[in-house]
Tab-separated table of C-alpha atoms and ligand atoms in Angstrom:
chain	number	residue	atom	x	y	z
A	1	UNK	CA	40.507	-13.432	-8.162
A	2	UNK	CA	38.780	-10.083	-8.275
A	3	UNK	CA	35.017	-10.026	-7.829
A	4	UNK	CA	32.289	-7.695	-9.015
A	5	UNK	CA	29.249	-6.855	-6.924
A	6	UNK	CA	25.866	-5.538	-7.960
A	7	UNK	CA	23.500	-4.020	-5.385
A	8	UNK	CA	19.776	-3.776	-6.105
A	9	UNK	CA	17.499	-1.921	-3.687
A	10	UNK	CA	13.960	-0.637	-3.819
A	11	UNK	CA	10.398	-0.712	-2.527
A	12	UNK	CA	8.366	-3.826	-1.729
A	13	UNK	CA	7.135	-5.779	-4.698
A	14	UNK	CA	8.795	-3.687	-7.397
A	15	UNK	CA	10.467	-6.643	-9.130
A	16	UNK	CA	13.889	-6.564	-7.464
A	17	UNK	CA	14.061	-10.304	-6.824
A	18	UNK	CA	13.117	-11.281	-10.351
A	19	UNK	CA	15.576	-8.816	-11.815
A	20	UNK	CA	18.379	-9.793	-9.438
A	21	UNK	CA	17.827	-13.491	-10.095
A	22	UNK	CA	17.788	-12.995	-13.891
A	23	UNK	CA	20.850	-10.758	-13.789
A	24	UNK	CA	22.814	-13.216	-11.650
A	25	UNK	CA	21.950	-16.025	-14.041
A	26	UNK	CA	22.950	-13.994	-17.103
A	27	UNK	CA	26.304	-13.007	-15.567
A	28	UNK	CA	26.948	-16.261	-13.710
A	29	UNK	CA	27.089	-14.420	-10.366
A	30	UNK	CA	25.644	-15.622	-7.060
A	31	UNK	CA	22.141	-14.305	-6.341
A	32	UNK	CA	21.450	-13.245	-2.743
A	33	UNK	CA	17.907	-12.374	-1.649
A	34	UNK	CA	18.506	-10.499	1.607
A	35	UNK	CA	14.769	-10.028	2.184
A	36	UNK	CA	14.378	-13.817	2.384
A	37	UNK	CA	16.801	-13.756	5.323
A	38	UNK	CA	14.710	-11.125	7.150
A	39	UNK	CA	11.630	-13.200	6.398
A	40	UNK	CA	13.460	-16.304	7.688
A	41	UNK	CA	14.322	-14.677	11.017
A	42	UNK	CA	10.723	-13.444	11.268
A	43	UNK	CA	9.567	-17.044	10.807
A	44	UNK	CA	11.962	-18.058	13.589
A	45	UNK	CA	10.709	-15.333	15.942
A	46	UNK	CA	7.070	-16.282	15.294
A	47	UNK	CA	7.622	-20.015	15.645
A	48	UNK	CA	9.696	-19.739	18.801
A	49	UNK	CA	7.014	-17.466	20.244
A	50	UNK	CA	9.595	-14.828	21.045
A	51	UNK	CA	8.145	-11.446	21.908
A	52	UNK	CA	9.150	-9.002	19.157
A	53	UNK	CA	9.179	-6.094	21.586
A	54	UNK	CA	11.650	-7.823	23.873
A	55	UNK	CA	15.119	-6.916	22.622
A	56	UNK	CA	16.783	-9.218	25.167
A	57	UNK	CA	14.727	-12.215	24.037
A	58	UNK	CA	15.559	-11.515	20.373
A	59	UNK	CA	19.258	-11.272	21.294
A	60	UNK	CA	19.050	-14.614	23.102
A	61	UNK	CA	17.388	-16.181	20.080
A	62	UNK	CA	20.252	-15.004	17.870
A	63	UNK	CA	22.835	-16.390	20.279
A	64	UNK	CA	21.855	-19.845	19.038
A	65	UNK	CA	23.424	-18.707	15.727
A	66	UNK	CA	20.566	-19.640	13.378
A	67	UNK	CA	21.917	-20.623	9.967
A	68	UNK	CA	20.425	-19.042	6.847
A	69	UNK	CA	21.429	-20.616	3.554
A	70	UNK	CA	19.995	-20.993	0.094
A	71	UNK	CA	19.501	-24.475	-1.347
A	72	UNK	CA	21.610	-25.089	-4.444
A	73	UNK	CA	19.018	-26.085	-7.021
A	74	UNK	CA	15.853	-24.376	-5.799
A	75	UNK	CA	17.370	-21.354	-4.054
A	76	UNK	CA	14.820	-21.961	-1.281
A	77	UNK	CA	15.750	-20.501	2.091
A	78	UNK	CA	17.012	-23.069	4.578
A	79	UNK	CA	16.696	-21.996	8.209
A	80	UNK	CA	18.811	-24.265	10.407
A	81	UNK	CA	18.689	-26.686	7.478
A	82	UNK	CA	14.877	-26.653	7.205
A	83	UNK	CA	13.196	-25.480	3.977
A	84	UNK	CA	10.982	-22.545	5.083
A	85	UNK	CA	10.289	-21.126	1.612
A	86	UNK	CA	6.542	-21.704	1.709
A	87	UNK	CA	6.174	-19.992	5.082
A	88	UNK	CA	8.325	-16.958	4.245
A	89	UNK	CA	6.494	-16.329	0.956
A	90	UNK	CA	2.950	-17.261	1.838
A	91	UNK	CA	2.352	-16.891	5.569
A	92	UNK	CA	0.551	-13.595	6.127
A	93	UNK	CA	2.037	-13.339	9.619
A	94	UNK	CA	5.544	-13.254	8.152
A	95	UNK	CA	4.609	-10.510	5.665
A	96	UNK	CA	2.865	-8.520	8.368
A	97	UNK	CA	5.701	-8.691	10.896
A	98	UNK	CA	8.885	-8.737	8.829
A	99	UNK	CA	9.371	-4.966	8.799
A	100	UNK	CA	9.045	-4.873	12.591
A	101	UNK	CA	11.697	-7.579	12.968
A	102	UNK	CA	13.873	-5.882	10.325
A	103	UNK	CA	13.932	-2.659	12.349
A	104	UNK	CA	15.584	-4.350	15.351
A	105	UNK	CA	19.271	-3.452	15.694
A	106	UNK	CA	20.567	-6.893	16.722
A	107	UNK	CA	18.698	-8.505	13.821
A	108	UNK	CA	20.269	-6.122	11.317
A	109	UNK	CA	23.736	-6.591	12.809
A	110	UNK	CA	23.339	-10.368	12.650
A	111	UNK	CA	22.252	-10.388	9.007
A	112	UNK	CA	24.824	-7.786	8.013
A	113	UNK	CA	27.563	-10.214	9.083
A	114	UNK	CA	25.908	-13.117	7.254
A	115	UNK	CA	25.420	-11.066	4.075
A	116	UNK	CA	28.901	-9.565	4.057
A	117	UNK	CA	30.460	-13.009	4.497
A	118	UNK	CA	28.872	-13.962	1.162
A	119	UNK	CA	30.641	-11.252	-0.820
A	120	UNK	CA	34.150	-12.178	0.153
A	121	UNK	CA	34.748	-14.901	-2.388
A	122	UNK	CA	32.291	-14.649	-5.252
A	123	UNK	CA	30.747	-12.013	-7.456
A	124	UNK	CA	27.189	-11.433	-6.265
A	125	UNK	CA	23.968	-9.735	-7.199
A	126	UNK	CA	22.359	-8.913	-3.846
A	127	UNK	CA	18.969	-7.302	-3.476
A	128	UNK	CA	17.193	-5.673	-0.534
A	129	UNK	CA	16.759	-2.280	1.080
A	130	UNK	CA	20.209	-1.308	2.392
A	131	UNK	CA	22.516	-3.185	0.055
A	132	UNK	CA	23.926	-0.165	-1.800
A	133	UNK	CA	24.040	1.992	1.316
A	134	UNK	CA	25.249	-0.362	4.082
A	135	UNK	CA	26.018	-3.928	3.007
A	136	UNK	CA	27.965	-3.292	-0.215
A	137	UNK	CA	28.783	0.439	-0.274
A	138	UNK	CA	31.585	-0.324	-2.751
A	139	UNK	CA	29.458	-2.299	-5.199
A	140	UNK	CA	30.512	-1.684	-8.800
A	141	UNK	CA	26.899	-1.215	-9.918
A	142	UNK	CA	23.988	-0.019	-7.791
A	143	UNK	CA	20.411	-0.006	-8.997
A	144	UNK	CA	17.411	1.492	-7.217
A	145	UNK	CA	14.302	-0.136	-8.642
A	146	UNK	CA	10.916	1.570	-8.592
A	147	UNK	CA	7.450	0.882	-10.034
A	148	UNK	CA	4.020	2.493	-9.614
A	149	UNK	CA	2.054	1.194	-6.635
A	150	UNK	CA	-0.851	-0.236	-8.671
A	151	UNK	CA	1.568	-2.160	-10.894
A	152	UNK	CA	3.335	-3.514	-7.804
A	153	UNK	CA	-0.013	-4.546	-6.299
A	154	UNK	CA	-0.918	-6.383	-9.519
A	155	UNK	CA	2.396	-8.254	-9.626
A	156	UNK	CA	2.301	-9.374	-5.990
A	157	UNK	CA	-1.441	-10.198	-6.232
A	158	UNK	CA	-0.818	-12.498	-9.225
A	159	UNK	CA	2.210	-14.055	-7.535
A	160	UNK	CA	0.181	-14.904	-4.421
A	161	UNK	CA	-2.746	-16.154	-6.502
A	162	UNK	CA	-0.409	-18.524	-8.335
A	163	UNK	CA	0.601	-20.049	-5.035
A	164	UNK	CA	-3.057	-20.453	-4.067
A	165	UNK	CA	-3.392	-17.514	-1.666
A	166	UNK	CA	-6.710	-15.690	-1.425
A	167	UNK	CA	-5.657	-12.140	-0.610
A	168	UNK	CA	-7.576	-9.118	-1.876
A	169	UNK	CA	-5.841	-6.348	-3.800
A	170	UNK	CA	-6.580	-4.054	-0.865
A	171	UNK	CA	-4.794	-6.391	1.562
A	172	UNK	CA	-1.784	-6.606	-0.752
A	173	UNK	CA	-1.678	-2.805	-1.192
A	174	UNK	CA	-1.941	-2.278	2.553
A	175	UNK	CA	0.956	-4.680	3.219
A	176	UNK	CA	3.245	-3.129	0.583
A	177	UNK	CA	2.485	0.433	1.714
A	178	UNK	CA	2.944	-0.248	5.414
A	179	UNK	CA	6.220	-2.112	4.875
A	180	UNK	CA	7.532	0.703	2.658
A	181	UNK	CA	6.652	3.226	5.326
A	182	UNK	CA	8.326	1.259	8.118
A	183	UNK	CA	11.366	0.483	5.967
A	184	UNK	CA	11.855	4.137	5.000
A	185	UNK	CA	11.389	5.582	8.456
A	186	UNK	CA	13.304	3.162	10.693
A	187	UNK	CA	16.407	4.483	12.466
A	188	UNK	CA	18.900	1.830	11.381
A	189	UNK	CA	19.733	1.310	7.701
A	190	UNK	CA	16.475	2.719	6.330
A	191	UNK	CA	15.428	2.056	2.744
A	192	UNK	CA	17.153	4.813	0.782
A	193	UNK	CA	18.667	5.252	-2.650
A	194	UNK	CA	22.456	5.326	-2.430
A	195	UNK	CA	23.851	8.573	-3.847
A	196	UNK	CA	25.586	6.662	-6.626
A	197	UNK	CA	22.679	4.321	-7.466
A	198	UNK	CA	20.927	4.459	-10.833
A	199	UNK	CA	17.114	4.555	-10.734
A	200	UNK	CA	15.387	1.917	-12.853
A	201	UNK	CA	11.622	2.376	-13.183
A	202	UNK	CA	10.125	-0.984	-14.153
A	203	UNK	CA	6.454	0.115	-14.319
A	204	UNK	CA	6.204	-0.392	-18.058
A	205	UNK	CA	9.010	-2.911	-18.464
A	206	UNK	CA	8.409	-6.635	-18.707
A	207	UNK	CA	10.824	-9.159	-17.263
A	208	UNK	CA	12.958	-9.361	-20.379
A	209	UNK	CA	13.065	-5.596	-20.853
A	210	UNK	CA	14.165	-4.916	-17.286
A	211	UNK	CA	16.955	-7.484	-17.641
A	212	UNK	CA	18.092	-5.908	-20.903
A	213	UNK	CA	18.125	-2.479	-19.250
A	214	UNK	CA	20.205	-3.750	-16.308
A	215	UNK	CA	22.633	-5.633	-18.546
A	216	UNK	CA	23.068	-2.431	-20.557
A	217	UNK	CA	23.987	-0.518	-17.394
A	218	UNK	CA	26.369	-3.296	-16.420
A	219	UNK	CA	28.158	-3.247	-19.758
A	220	UNK	CA	28.449	0.548	-19.504
A	221	UNK	CA	30.756	-0.081	-16.534
A	222	UNK	CA	33.547	-1.302	-18.762
A	223	UNK	CA	33.232	1.617	-21.253
B	1	LIG	O1	9.925	-9.127	-1.996
B	1	LIG	P1	9.477	-7.899	-1.256
B	1	LIG	O2	9.867	-6.660	-1.976
B	1	LIG	O3	8.059	-7.930	-0.839
B	1	LIG	O4	10.248	-7.869	0.151
B	1	LIG	P2	11.541	-8.607	0.599
B	1	LIG	O5	12.693	-8.202	-0.243
B	1	LIG	O6	11.260	-10.065	0.737
B	1	LIG	O7	11.806	-7.983	2.073
B	1	LIG	C1	10.893	-8.203	3.139
B	1	LIG	C2	11.166	-7.172	4.219
B	1	LIG	O8	12.453	-7.402	4.783
B	1	LIG	C3	11.179	-5.707	3.798
B	1	LIG	O9	9.900	-5.113	3.773
B	1	LIG	C4	12.070	-5.078	4.869
B	1	LIG	O10	11.333	-4.801	6.035
B	1	LIG	C5	13.051	-6.182	5.185
B	1	LIG	N1	14.351	-6.015	4.501
B	1	LIG	C6	15.267	-5.128	5.048
B	1	LIG	O11	14.958	-4.445	6.019
B	1	LIG	N2	16.518	-5.016	4.508
B	1	LIG	C7	16.854	-5.732	3.442
B	1	LIG	N3	18.106	-5.617	2.969
B	1	LIG	C8	15.947	-6.608	2.848
B	1	LIG	C9	14.665	-6.714	3.394
């Protein structure tokens, strides 16, 4: 059976996950949130008290082959079978350290293998930073999602507030900006628009409008 893959990349908090999830549901594809996997390994590093600057220790940690899966109904991330969704979304330490962990070569190699194994059998919508450039360079459709910083701050601020987190707008802005900077400037698989990706600016689009726009681009593929 032939499969179709959609890659969605972009800056922190610009609505990629929501769009990817909605698109996967509309097309009956598998949704893969690659950022959740980086957050999951960051949780593992923090909880095992591994020193992030010690490449050898990180390598040893990965030798235990940590499993990263998404629960069927909830899509929560399961790390070695344990639901770590709350920690990866709401623990400030995860948000503050994930871009450091994501810049480590062995971490990226490990997750590249996990992510590529998911595209062998099913059509997927995968979102992240290097999906169109490194993980699925042959994806049929590539989107690069952007939104103005203040709009991104508002979205993430409301999201965190809903889950009971007391973070100021300034703290949210600082986290998004520093992650973007680290993601764009790292040596391995930096955040970058693939040459053949289409830019989708969601600043003034609501959830339904961004889905409609993406579905339109998808149906253009068969024209
Ligand atoms: O949801 P949000 O845009 O805040 O971020 P995320 O998709 O959960 O990704 C969290 C972090 O993981 C990013 O800031 C990157 O440092 C890293 N990441 C990456 O390096 N490569 C990916 N394919 C996905 C995420």
